[in-house]
Coordinates of C-alpha atoms in Angstrom, one line a residue:
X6 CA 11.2 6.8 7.4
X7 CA 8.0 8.6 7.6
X8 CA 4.7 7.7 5.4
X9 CA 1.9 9.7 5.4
X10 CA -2.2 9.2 3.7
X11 CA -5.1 12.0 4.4
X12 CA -8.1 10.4 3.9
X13 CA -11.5 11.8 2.5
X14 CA -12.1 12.5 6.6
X15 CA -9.4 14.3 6.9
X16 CA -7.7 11.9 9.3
X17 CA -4.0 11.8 8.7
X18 CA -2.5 8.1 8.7
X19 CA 1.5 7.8 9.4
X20 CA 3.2 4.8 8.9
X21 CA 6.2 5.6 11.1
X22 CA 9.3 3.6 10.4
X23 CA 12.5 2.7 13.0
X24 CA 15.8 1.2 11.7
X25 CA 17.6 0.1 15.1
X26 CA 15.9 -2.4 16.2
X27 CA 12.9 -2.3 13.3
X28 CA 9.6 -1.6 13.8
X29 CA 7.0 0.2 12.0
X30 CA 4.3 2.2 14.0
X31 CA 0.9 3.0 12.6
X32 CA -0.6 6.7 14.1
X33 CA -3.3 8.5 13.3
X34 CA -3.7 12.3 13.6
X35 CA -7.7 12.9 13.5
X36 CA -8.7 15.9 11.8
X37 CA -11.2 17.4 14.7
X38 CA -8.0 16.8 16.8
X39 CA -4.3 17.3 17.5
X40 CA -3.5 14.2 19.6
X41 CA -2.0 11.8 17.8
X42 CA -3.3 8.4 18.5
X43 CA -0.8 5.3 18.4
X44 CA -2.7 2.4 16.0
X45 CA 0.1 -0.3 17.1
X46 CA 2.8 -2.0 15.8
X47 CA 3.4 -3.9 12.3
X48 CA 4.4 -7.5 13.4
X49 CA 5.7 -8.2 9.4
X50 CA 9.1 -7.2 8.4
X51 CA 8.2 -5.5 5.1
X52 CA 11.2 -3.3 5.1
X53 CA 11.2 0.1 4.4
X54 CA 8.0 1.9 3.3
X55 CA 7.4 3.5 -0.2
X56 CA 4.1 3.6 0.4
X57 CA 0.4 3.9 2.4
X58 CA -3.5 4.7 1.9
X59 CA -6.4 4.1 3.7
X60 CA -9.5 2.2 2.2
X61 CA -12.1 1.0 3.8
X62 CA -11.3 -0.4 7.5
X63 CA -8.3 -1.3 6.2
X64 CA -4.3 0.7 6.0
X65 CA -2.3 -1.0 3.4
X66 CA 1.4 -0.4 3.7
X67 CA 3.6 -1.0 0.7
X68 CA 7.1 -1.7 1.4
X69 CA 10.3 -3.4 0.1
X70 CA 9.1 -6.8 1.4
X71 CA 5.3 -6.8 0.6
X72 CA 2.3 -5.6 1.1
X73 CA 0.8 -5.3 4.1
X74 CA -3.0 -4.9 5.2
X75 CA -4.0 -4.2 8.7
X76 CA -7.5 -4.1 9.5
X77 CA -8.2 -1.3 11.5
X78 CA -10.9 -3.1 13.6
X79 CA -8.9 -6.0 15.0
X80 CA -5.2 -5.1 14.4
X81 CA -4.8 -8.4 11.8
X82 CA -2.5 -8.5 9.4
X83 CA -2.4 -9.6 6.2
X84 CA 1.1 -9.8 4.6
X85 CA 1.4 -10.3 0.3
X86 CA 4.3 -11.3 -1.2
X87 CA 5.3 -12.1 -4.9
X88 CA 4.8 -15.3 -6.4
X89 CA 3.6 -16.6 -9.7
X90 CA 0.0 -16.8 -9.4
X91 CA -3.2 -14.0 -8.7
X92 CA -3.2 -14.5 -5.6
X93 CA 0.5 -13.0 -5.2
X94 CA 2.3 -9.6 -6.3
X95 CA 4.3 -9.5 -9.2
X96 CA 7.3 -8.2 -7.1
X97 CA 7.3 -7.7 -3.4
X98 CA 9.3 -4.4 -4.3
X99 CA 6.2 -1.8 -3.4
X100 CA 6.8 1.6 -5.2
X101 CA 4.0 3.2 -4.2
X102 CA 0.2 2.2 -3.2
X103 CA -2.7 4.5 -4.8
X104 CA -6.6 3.9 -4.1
X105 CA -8.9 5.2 -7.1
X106 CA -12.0 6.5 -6.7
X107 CA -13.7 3.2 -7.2
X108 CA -11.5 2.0 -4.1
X109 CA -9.3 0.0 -6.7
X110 CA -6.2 -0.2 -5.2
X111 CA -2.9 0.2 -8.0
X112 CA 0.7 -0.9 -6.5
X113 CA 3.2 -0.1 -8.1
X114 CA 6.5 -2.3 -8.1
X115 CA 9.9 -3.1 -9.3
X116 CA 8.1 -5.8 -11.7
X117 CA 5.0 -4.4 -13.2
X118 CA 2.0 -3.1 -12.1
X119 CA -0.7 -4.5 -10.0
X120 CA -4.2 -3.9 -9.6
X121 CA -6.6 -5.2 -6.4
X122 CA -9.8 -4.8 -7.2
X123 CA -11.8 -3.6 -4.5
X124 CA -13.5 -6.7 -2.0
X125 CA -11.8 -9.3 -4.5
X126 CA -8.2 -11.2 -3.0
X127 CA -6.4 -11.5 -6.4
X128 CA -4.4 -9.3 -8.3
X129 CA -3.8 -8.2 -12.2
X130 CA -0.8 -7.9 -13.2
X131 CA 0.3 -5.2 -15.9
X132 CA 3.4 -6.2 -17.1
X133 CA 6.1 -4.9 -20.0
X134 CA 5.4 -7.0 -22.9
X135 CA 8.1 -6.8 -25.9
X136 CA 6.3 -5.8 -29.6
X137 CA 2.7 -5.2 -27.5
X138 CA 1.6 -0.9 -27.8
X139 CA -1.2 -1.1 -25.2
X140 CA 1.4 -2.9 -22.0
X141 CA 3.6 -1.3 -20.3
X142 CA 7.0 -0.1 -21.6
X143 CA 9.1 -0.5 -18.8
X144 CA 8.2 -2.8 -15.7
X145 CA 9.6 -0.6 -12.8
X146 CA 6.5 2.3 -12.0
X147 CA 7.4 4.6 -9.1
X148 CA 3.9 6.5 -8.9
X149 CA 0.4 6.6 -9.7
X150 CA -2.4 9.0 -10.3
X151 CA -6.3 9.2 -11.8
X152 CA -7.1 12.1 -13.9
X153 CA -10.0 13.7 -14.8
X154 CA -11.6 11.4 -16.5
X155 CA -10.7 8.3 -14.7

């Protein structure tokens, strides 16, 4: 499995998944270039990727165990599950993982919708609610986008 993010430089993030024996490999393909440089190697199982984007010095890498932030500048890893609190997912089923143009990141899951606002550690959680017109109808999203007017 392949996952790819162009950033607002142009560079080209892949996310670069093997099955036998797993591993995920992070490359960049720099836009003034056509090397592709290897990042490294995910140390978290977060099996197989629906999703990646680029914000800040930071990949996130959304997959069907978690999310996954590697900091670009040291190579840590920071690995988010589900769980019943802010601090958690509200599934560790990652659909997809879109940043907004206030570097919100949105990730979508098999449970709901979650929302990391940008420098904060905690997550909302958009969730189906039976009887409520403004929540979401169904909790499984597959994809995200901002339009226009935000």
């Amino acid at each position: 499995y392949v996952r790819m993010y162009t950033d607002k430089n142009k560079d080209t993030w892949i996310a670069h998944q093997q099955r036998n024996p797993y591993k995920v490999t992070l490359y960049r393909l720099p836009s003034s270039g056509n090397t592709i440089e290897k990042i490294g190697i995910i140390s978290k199982l977060i099996g197989v990727i629906f999703g990646i984007t680029k914000n800040g010095d930071d990949l996130w890498i959304g997959g069907w165990r978690g999310l996954l932030k590697w900091n670009l500048l040291d190579g840590s890893e920071t690995h988010y599950t589900s769980g019943k609190d802010v601090l958690s997912l509200s599934s560790e089923n990652i659909r997809y993982v879109f940043k907004d143009r206030d570097d919100d990141l949105w990730i979508s899951t098999q449970n709901g919708l979650n929302l990391k606002k940008n420098n904060q550690d905690s997550f909302i959680h958009y969730l189906s609610m039976p009887g409520d017109t403004t929540a979401l109808s169904f909790n499984t999203t597959s994809t995200i986008t901002q339009d226009s007017s935000g």
